[in-house]
Short mmCIF file of C-alpha atoms in Angstrom, two decimals:
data_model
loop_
_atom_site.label_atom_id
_atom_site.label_comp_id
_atom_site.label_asym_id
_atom_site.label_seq_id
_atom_site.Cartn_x
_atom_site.Cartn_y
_atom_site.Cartn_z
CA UNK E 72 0.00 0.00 0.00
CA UNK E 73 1.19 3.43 -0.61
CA UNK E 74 0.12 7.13 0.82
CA UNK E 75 0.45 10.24 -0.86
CA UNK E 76 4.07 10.36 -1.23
CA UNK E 77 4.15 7.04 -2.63
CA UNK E 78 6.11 5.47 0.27
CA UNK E 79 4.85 2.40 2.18
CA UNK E 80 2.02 2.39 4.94
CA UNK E 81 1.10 -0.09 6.99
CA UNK E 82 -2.69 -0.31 6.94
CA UNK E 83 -3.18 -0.24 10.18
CA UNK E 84 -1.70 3.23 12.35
CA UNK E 85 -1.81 3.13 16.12
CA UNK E 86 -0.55 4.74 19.03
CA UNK E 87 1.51 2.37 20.75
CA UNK E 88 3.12 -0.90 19.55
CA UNK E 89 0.09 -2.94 19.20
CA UNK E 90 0.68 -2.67 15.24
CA UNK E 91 2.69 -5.83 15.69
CA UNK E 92 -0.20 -7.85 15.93
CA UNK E 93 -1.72 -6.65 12.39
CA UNK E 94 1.45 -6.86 10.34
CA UNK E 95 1.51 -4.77 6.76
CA UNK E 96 1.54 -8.43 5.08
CA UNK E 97 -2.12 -9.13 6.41
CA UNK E 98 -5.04 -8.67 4.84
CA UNK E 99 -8.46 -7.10 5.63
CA UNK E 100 -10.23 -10.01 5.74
CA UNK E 101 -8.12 -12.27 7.93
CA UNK E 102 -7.84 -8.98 10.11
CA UNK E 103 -11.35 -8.81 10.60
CA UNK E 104 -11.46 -12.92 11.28
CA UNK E 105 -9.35 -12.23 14.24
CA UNK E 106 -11.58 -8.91 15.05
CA UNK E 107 -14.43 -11.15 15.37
CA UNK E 108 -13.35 -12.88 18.39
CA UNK E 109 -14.15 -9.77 20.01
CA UNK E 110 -16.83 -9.99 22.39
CA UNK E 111 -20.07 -6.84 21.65
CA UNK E 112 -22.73 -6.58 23.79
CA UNK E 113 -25.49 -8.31 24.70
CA UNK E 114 -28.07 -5.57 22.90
CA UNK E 115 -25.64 -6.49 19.82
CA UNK E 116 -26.16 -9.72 19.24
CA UNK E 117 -27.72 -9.69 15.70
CA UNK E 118 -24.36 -7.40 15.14
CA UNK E 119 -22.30 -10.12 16.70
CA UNK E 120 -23.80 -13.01 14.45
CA UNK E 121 -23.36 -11.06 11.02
CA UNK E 122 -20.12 -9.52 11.61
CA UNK E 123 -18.33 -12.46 10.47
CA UNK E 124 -19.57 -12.02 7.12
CA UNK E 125 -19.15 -8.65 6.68
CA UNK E 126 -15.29 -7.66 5.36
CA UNK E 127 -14.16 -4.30 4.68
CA UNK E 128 -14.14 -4.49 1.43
CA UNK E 129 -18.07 -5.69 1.29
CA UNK E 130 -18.53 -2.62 3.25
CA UNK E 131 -16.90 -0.12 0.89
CA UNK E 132 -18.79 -1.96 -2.56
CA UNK E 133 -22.32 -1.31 -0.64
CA UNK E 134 -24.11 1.79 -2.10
CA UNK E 135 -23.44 4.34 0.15
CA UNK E 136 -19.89 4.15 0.05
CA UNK E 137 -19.64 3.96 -3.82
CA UNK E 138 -22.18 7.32 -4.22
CA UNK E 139 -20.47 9.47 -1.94
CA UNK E 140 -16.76 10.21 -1.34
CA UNK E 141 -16.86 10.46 2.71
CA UNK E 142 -18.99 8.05 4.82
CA UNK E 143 -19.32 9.85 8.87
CA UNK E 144 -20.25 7.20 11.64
CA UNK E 145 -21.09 8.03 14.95
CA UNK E 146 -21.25 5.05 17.90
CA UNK E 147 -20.98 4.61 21.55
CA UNK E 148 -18.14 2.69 22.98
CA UNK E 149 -20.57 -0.36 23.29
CA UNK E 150 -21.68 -0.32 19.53
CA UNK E 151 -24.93 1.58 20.19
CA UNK E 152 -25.61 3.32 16.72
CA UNK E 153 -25.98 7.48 16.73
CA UNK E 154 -25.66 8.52 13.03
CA UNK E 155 -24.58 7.70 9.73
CA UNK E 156 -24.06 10.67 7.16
CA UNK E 157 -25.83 8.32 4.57
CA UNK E 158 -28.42 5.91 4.85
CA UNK E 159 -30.19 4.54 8.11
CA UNK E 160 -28.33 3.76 11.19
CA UNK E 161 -30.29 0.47 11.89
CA UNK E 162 -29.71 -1.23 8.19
CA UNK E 163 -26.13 -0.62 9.02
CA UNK E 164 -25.83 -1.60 11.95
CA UNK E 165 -23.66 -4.67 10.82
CA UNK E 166 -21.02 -2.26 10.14
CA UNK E 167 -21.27 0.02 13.45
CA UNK E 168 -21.00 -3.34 15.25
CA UNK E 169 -17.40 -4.29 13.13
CA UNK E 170 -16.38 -0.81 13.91
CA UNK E 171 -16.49 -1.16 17.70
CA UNK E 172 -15.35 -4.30 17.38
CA UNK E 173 -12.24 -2.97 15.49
CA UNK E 174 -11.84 -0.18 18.79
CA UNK E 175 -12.26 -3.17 21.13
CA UNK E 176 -9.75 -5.43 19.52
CA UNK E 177 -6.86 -2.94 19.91
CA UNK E 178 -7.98 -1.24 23.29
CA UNK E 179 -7.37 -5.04 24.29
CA UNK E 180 -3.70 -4.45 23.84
CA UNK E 181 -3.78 -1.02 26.12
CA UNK E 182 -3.38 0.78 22.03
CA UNK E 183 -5.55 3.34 20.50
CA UNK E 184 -6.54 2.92 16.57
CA UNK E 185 -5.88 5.73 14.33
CA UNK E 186 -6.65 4.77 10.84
CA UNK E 187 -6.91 2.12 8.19
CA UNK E 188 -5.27 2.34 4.62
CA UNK E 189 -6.65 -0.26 2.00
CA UNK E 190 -6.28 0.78 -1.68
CA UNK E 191 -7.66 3.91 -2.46
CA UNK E 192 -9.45 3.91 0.96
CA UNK E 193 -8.69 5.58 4.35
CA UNK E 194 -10.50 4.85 7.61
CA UNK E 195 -9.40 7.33 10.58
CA UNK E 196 -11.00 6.66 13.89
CA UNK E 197 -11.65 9.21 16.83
CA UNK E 198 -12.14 8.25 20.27
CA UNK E 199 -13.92 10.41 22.74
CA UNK E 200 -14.32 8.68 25.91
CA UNK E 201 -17.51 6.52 25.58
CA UNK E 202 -18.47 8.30 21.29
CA UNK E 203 -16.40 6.38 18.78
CA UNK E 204 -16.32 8.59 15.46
CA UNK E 205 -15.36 7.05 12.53
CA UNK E 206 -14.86 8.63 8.65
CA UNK E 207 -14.30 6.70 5.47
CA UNK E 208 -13.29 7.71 2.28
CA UNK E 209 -12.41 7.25 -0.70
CA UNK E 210 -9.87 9.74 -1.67
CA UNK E 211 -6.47 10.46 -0.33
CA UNK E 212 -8.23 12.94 2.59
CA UNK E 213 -5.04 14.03 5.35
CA UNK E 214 -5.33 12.15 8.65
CA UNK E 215 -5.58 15.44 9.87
CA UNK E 216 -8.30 16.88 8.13
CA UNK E 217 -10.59 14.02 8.62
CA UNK E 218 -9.77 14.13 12.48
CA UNK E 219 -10.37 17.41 12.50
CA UNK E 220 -13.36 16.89 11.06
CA UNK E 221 -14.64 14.30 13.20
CA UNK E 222 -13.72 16.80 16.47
CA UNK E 223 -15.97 18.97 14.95
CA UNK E 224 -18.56 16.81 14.69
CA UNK E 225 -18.11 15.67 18.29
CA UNK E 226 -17.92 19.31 19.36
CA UNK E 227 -21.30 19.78 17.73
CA UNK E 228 -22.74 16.58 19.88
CA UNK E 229 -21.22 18.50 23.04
CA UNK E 230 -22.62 21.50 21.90
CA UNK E 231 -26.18 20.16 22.03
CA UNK E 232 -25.94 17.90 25.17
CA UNK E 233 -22.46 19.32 27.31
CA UNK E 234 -20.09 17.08 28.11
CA UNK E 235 -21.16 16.71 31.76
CA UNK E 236 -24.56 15.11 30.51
CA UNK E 237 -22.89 13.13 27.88
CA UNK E 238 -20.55 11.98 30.44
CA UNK E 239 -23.61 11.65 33.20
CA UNK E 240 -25.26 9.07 30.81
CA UNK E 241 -22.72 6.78 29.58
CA UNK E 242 -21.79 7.00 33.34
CA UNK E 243 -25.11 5.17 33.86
CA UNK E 244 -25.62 2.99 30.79
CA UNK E 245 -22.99 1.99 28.66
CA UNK E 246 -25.05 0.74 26.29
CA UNK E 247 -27.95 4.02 26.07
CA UNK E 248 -29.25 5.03 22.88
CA UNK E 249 -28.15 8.77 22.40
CA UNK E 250 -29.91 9.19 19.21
CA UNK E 251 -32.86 9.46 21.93
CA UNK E 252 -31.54 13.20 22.72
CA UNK E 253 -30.27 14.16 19.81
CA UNK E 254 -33.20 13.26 17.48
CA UNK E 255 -33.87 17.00 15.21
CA UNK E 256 -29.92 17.43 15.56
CA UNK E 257 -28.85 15.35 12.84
CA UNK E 258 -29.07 18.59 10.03
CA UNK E 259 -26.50 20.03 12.45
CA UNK E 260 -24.14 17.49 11.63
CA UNK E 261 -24.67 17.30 7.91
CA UNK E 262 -24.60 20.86 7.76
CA UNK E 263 -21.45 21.07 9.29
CA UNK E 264 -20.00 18.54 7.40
CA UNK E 265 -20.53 20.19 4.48
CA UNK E 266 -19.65 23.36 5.98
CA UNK E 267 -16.53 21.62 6.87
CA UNK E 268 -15.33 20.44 3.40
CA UNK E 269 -16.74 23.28 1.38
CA UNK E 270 -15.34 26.76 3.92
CA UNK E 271 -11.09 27.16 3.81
CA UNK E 272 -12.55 28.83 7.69
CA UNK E 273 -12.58 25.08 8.91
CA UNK E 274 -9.19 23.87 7.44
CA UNK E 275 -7.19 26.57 8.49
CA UNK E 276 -8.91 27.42 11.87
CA UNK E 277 -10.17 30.69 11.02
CA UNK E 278 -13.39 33.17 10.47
CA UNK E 279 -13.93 35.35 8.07
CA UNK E 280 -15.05 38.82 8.55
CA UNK E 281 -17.31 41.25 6.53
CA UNK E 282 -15.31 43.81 4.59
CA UNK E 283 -16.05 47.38 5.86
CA UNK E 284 -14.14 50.71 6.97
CA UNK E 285 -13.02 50.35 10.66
CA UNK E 286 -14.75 53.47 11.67
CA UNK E 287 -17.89 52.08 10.68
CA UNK E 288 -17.13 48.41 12.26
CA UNK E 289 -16.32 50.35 15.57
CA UNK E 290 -19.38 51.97 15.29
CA UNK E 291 -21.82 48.99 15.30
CA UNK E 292 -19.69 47.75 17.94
CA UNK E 293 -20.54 50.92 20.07
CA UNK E 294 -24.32 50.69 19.60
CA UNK E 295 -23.99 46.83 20.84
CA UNK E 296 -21.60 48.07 24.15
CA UNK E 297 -23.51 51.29 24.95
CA UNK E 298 -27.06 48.79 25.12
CA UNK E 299 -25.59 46.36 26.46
CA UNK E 300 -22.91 46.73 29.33
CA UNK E 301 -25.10 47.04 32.15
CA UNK E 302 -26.35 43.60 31.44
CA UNK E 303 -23.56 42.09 33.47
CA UNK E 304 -24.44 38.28 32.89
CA UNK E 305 -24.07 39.17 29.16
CA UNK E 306 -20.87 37.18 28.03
CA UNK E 307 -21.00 37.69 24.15
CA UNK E 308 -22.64 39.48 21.47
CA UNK E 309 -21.93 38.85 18.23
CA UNK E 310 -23.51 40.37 14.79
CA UNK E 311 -22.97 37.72 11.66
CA UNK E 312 -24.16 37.30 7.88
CA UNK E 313 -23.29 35.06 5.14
CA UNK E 314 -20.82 33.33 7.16
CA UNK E 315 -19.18 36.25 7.85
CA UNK E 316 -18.67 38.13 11.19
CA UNK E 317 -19.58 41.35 11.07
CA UNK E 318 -18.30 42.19 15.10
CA UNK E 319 -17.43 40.50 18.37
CA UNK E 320 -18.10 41.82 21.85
CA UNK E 321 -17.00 40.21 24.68
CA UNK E 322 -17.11 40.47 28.78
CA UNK E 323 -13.11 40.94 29.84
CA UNK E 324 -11.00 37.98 30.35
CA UNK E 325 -13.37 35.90 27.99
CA UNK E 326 -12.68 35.23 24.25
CA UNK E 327 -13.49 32.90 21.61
CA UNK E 328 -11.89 30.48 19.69
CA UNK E 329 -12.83 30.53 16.13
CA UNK E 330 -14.21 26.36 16.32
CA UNK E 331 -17.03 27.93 18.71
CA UNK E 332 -17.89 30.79 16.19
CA UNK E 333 -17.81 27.73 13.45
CA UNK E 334 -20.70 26.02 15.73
CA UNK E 335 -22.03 29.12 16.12
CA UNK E 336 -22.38 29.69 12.55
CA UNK E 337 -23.67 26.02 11.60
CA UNK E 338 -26.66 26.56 13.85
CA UNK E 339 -27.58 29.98 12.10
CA UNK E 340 -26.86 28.76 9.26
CA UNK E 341 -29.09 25.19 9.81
CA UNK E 342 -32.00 26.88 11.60
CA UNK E 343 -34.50 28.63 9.14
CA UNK E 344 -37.19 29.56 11.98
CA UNK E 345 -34.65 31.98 13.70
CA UNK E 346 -35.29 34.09 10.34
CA UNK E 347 -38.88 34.24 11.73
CA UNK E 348 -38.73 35.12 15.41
CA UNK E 349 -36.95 35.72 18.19
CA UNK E 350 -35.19 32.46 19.76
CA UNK E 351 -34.14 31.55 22.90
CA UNK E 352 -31.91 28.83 23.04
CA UNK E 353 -29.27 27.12 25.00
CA UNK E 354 -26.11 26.31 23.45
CA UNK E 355 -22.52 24.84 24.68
CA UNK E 356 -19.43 26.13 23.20
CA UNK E 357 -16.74 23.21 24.21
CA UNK E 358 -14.05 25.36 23.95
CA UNK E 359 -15.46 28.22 26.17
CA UNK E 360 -16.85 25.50 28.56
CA UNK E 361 -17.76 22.24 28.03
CA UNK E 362 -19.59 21.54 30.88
CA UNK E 363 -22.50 23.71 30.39
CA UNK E 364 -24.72 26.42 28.76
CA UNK E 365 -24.72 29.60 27.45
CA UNK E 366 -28.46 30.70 26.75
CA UNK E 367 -28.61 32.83 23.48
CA UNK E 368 -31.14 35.36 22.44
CA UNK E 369 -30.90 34.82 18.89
CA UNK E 370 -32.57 37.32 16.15
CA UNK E 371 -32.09 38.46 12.45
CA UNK E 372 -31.63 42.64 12.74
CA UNK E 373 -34.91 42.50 10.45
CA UNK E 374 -36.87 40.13 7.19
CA UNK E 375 -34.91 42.17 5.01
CA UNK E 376 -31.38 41.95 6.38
CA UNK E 377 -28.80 38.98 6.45
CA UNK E 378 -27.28 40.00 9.65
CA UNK E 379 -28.19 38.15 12.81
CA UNK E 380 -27.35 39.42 16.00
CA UNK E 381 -26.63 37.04 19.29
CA UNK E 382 -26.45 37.56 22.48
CA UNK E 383 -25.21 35.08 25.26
CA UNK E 384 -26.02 34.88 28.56
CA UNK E 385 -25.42 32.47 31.65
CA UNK E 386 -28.94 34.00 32.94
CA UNK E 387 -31.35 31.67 31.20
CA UNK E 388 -34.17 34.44 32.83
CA UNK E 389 -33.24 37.48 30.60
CA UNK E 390 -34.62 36.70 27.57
CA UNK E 391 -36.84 39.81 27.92
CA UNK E 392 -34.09 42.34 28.53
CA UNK E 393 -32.13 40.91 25.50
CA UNK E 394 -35.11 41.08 23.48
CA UNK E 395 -35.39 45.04 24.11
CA UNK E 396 -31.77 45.05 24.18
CA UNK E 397 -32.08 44.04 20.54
CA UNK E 398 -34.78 46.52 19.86
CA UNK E 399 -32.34 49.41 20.93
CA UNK E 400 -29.71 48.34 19.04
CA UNK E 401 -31.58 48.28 15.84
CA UNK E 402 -32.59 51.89 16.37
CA UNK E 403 -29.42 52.87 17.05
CA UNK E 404 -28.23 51.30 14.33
CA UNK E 405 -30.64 52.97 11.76
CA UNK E 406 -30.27 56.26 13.64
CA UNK E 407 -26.38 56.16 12.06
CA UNK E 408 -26.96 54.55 8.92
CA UNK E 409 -25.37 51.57 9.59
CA UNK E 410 -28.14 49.77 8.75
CA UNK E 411 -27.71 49.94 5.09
CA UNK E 412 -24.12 49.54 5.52
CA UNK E 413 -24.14 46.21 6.78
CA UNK E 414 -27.21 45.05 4.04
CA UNK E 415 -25.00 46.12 1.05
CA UNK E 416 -22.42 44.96 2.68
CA UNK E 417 -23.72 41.29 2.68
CA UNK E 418 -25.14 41.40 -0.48
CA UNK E 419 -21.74 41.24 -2.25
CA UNK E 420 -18.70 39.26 -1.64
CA UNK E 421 -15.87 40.32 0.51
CA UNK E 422 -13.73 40.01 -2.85
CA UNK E 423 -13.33 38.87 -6.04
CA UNK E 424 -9.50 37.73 -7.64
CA UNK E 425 -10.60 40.82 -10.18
CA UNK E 426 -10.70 43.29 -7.20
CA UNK E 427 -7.08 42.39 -6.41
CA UNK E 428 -4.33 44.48 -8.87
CA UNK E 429 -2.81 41.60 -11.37
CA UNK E 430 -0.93 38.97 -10.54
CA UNK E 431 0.56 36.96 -12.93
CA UNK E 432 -1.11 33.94 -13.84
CA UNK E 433 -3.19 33.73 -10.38
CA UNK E 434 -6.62 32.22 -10.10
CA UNK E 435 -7.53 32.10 -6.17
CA UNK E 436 -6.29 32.37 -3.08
CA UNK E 437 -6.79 32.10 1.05
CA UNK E 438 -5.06 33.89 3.58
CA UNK E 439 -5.19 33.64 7.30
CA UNK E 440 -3.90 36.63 9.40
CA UNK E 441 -2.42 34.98 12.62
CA UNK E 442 -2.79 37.56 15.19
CA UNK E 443 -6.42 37.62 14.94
CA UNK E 444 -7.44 34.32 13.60
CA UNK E 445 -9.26 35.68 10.48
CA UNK E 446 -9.87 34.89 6.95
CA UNK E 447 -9.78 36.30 3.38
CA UNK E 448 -10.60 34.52 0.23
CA UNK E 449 -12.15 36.05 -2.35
CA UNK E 450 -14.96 34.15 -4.43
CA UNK E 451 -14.17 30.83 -6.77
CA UNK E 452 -14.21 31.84 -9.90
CA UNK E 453 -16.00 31.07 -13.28
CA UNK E 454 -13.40 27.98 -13.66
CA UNK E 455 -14.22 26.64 -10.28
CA UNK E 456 -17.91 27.17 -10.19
CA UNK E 457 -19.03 23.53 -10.14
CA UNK E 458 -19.73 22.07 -6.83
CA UNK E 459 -16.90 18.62 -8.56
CA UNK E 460 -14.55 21.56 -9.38
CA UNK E 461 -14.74 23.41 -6.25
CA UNK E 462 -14.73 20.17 -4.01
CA UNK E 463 -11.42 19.34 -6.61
CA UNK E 464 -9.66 22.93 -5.48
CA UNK E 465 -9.98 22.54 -1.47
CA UNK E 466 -8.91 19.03 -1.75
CA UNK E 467 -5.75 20.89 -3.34
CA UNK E 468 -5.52 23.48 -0.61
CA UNK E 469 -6.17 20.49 2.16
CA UNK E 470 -3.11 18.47 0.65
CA UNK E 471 -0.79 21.84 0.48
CA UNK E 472 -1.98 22.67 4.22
CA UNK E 473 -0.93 19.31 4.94
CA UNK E 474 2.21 19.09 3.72
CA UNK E 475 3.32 22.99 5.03
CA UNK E 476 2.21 21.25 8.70
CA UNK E 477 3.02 17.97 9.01
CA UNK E 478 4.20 17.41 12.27
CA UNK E 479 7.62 17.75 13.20
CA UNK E 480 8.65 20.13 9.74
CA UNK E 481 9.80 23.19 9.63
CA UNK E 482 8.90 23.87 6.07
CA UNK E 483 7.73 27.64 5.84
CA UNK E 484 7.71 27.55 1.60
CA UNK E 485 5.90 24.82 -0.81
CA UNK E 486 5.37 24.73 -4.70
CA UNK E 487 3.31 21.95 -5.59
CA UNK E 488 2.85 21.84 -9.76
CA UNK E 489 -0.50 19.49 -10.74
CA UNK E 490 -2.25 18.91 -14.00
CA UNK E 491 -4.61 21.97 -13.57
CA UNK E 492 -2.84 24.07 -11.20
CA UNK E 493 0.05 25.23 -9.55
CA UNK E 494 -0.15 25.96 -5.45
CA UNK E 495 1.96 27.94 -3.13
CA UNK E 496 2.00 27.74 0.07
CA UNK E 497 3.77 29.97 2.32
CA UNK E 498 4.14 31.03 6.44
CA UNK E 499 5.38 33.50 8.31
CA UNK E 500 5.25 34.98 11.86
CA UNK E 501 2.49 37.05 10.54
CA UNK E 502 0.09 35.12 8.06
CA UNK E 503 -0.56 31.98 6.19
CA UNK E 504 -1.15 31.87 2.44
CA UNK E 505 -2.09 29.46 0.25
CA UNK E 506 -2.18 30.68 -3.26
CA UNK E 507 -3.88 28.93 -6.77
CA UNK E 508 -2.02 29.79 -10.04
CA UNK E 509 -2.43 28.59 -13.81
CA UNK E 510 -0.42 25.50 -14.41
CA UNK E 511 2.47 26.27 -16.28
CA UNK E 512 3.79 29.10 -14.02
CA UNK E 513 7.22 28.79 -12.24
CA UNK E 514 8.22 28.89 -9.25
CA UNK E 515 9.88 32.32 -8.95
CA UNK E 516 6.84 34.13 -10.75
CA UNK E 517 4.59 32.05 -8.04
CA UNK E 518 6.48 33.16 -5.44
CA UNK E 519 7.07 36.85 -6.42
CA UNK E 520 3.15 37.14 -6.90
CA UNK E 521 2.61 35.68 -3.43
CA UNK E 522 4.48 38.28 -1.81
CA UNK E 523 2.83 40.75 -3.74
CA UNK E 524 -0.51 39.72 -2.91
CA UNK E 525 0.44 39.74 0.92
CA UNK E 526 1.54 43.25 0.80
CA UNK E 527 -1.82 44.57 -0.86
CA UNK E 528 -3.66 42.43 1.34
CA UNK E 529 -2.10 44.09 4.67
CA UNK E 530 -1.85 47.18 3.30
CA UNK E 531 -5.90 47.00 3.94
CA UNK E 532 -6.31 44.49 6.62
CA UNK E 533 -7.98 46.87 8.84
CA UNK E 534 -11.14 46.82 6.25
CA UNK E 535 -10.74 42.94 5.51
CA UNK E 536 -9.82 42.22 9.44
CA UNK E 537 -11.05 43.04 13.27
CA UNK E 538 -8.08 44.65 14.40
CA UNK E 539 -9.94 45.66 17.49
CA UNK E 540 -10.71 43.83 20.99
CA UNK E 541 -14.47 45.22 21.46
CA UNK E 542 -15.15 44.74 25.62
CA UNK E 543 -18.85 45.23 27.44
#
């Protein structure tokens, strides 16, 4: 078997030395005979009669593995089914059950599976405490990516539940159903998968902002503190639109990390009734804290506008006050025109590779400023505009990220020439940038247009970027 680079794998990567036991000569199916000596669980038992006929392989040539290019389980330690990105849970529950078998067989050797490799196939496993996540696909995906992928998705389970009640009910059964609690949450996690493999926010752990003058950013931001700051169990409030954040204010000593704006933005962006009404609704950020909720008062500015305005709270009794808190802000927004700056501002992109001053032979690009965790990458263009060629280009930018960061190097420059495209990837103290050029372009003109492209980019990061810290 061979990885990206073309060097040998063995099929099988774990954390400890367990890997001796599954040697790179063996193959899936006498693998999986030894797998099924694993004991599952009494409530598993059609699972444990059928696993011995089910092989890998079988389980890549079914239908939902052949259709679509990344298969997302979700299963408790004791092979309870939660969700399956395609088809039902329950008619595959033959395959859930050789999955925890799989996590059983090497926790039996005090080891921790990573990941699979069979031809063209990768299987990376995540294990959080008593949730086994599992993703499958069928293109040369990073280890990395797909784990971050499936954090995510576990994030989004904690998000819904906390980790103290997740933890509370495994605590009590082992073998509990959580599909139970989480029944209506399952567009979350499509949504965000999609969200995951379609944004450059996810892979390089960023958010993008709305494009404005910083006089009028700090503006909205003042109509949000002068409302609010006397509402001293307010921890956030946050203004957002078409995935883009618009302004951030925060209680001192508390921040954000830009994986709880992400969940943030997949509920907005999954929930079409908060367009209608005002919402109330509890919601755990994992990275703030884990072990409980923040209770948001969540509202779109008005049925014309894109911008949607939250408010957090650890006073689930205020919904009230935020709701006139909302009011005032509106007016106060209107009262200084900002209202129609932030609608025309949302009904346009950020940027276009037109809007930037030539560059030789360039085509796309994303770039992360460091300092503040944001985003800028203009819209694909015409030659990217099918959902196949877009998927195509971030699996490009996935592999470059990848190879800039594996662990260990200390590789700040990479030129990567493919049939359709030539990418650049390059970081500094400062920024990352990842950069899309036409084919046939060198590496000297690549480079020399990257740092080009960096300097007209900072010259106006203040519009592109919150360069502010905005405090109740």
């Amino acid at each position: 078997m061979e990885n990206t680079n073309g060097k040998e794998v063995e099929p099988f990567i774990l954390e400890n030395n367990v890997g001796n036991v599954i040697s790179q000569g063996d193959n899936i199916d006498e693998t999986l005979a030894n797998v099924n000596n694993v004991s599952l669980p009494e409530e598993s038992e059609k699972i444990e009669d059928e696993a011995e006929e089910v092989t890998l392989k079988e389980m890549i040539d079914c239908s939902e593995w052949r259709q679509n290019h990344k298969h997302v389980f979700i299963l408790s330690s004791a092979g309870k089914p939660v969700y399956s990105r395609y088809g039902s849970e329950d008619k595959l529950a033959t395959i859930f059950g050789v999955m925890q078998a799989l996590v059983s067989f090497v926790q039996d050797s005090d080891d921790s599976i990573r990941s699979i490799h069979f031809e063209q196939n990768i299987m990376v496993f995540s294990i959080k405490g008593p949730i086994i996540l599992v993703a499958v696909s069928n293109r040369k995906d990073s280890i990395e990516f797909i784990s971050t992928q499936l954090t995510y998705v576990y994030n989004q389970i904690v998000s819904v539940l906390t980790l103290s009640r997740v933890t509370k009910i495994f605590e009590k059964r082992h073998n509990y159903d959580l599909r139970r609690l989480l029944t209506g949450s399952e567009r979350l996690i499509d949504h965000l998968l999609t969200f995951s493999e379609t944004q450059p926010e996810f892979l390089l752990d960023a958010v993008s902002c709305l494009k404005m003058q910083s006089a009028q950013r700090e503006a909205i931001s003042n109509a949000i503190i002068s409302t609010c700051s006397k509402i001293k169990t307010l921890v956030f409030a946050m203004l957002i639109g078409c995935n883009r954040l618009i302004t951030l204010v925060r209680r001192k000593k508390y921040s954000l990390q830009p994986s709880d704006l992400h969940l943030i933005f997949n509920l907005v962006n999954s929930s079409e009734s908060f367009k209608t009404a005002e919402s109330w609704t509890p919601i755990c950020l994992p990275n703030f804290d884990a072990t409980g909720f923040l209770h948001g008062h969540v509202s779109y500015l008005a049925e014309n506008c894109q911008a949607c305005l939250l408010l957090l709270t650890v006073d689930q009794n205020i919904f009230f006050e935020l709701s006139a808190a909302k009011k005032a802000i509106v007016e106060k927004l209107e009262k200084n025109q900002l209202f129609d700056v932030i609608n025309e501002g949302l009904k346009k992109p950020n940027l276009t590779v037109n809007d930037i001053p030539k560059i030789y032979k360039m085509r796309h690009f994303i770039f992360k400023c460091k300092k503040s965790s944001h985003l800028l990458s203009p819209v694909l263009p015409v030659l990217y505009n099918t959902p196949a060629a877009a998927n195509n280009l971030m699996f490009q930018y996935q592999q470059l990220y990848s190879t800039i960061h594996q662990p260990g190097s200390l590789l700040k420059l990479a030129f990567q020439q493919l049939p359709n495209e030539t990418m650049l990837g390059w970081v500094t103290e400062k920024f990352e940038l990842m950069v899309t050029f036409e084919p046939l372009i060198n590496k000297r003109s690549a480079t020399d247009g990257a740092k080009k492209l960096s300097q007209i980019i900072e010259k106006d990061e203040d519009k592109f970027f919150i360069q502010n810290i905005y405090n109740f």
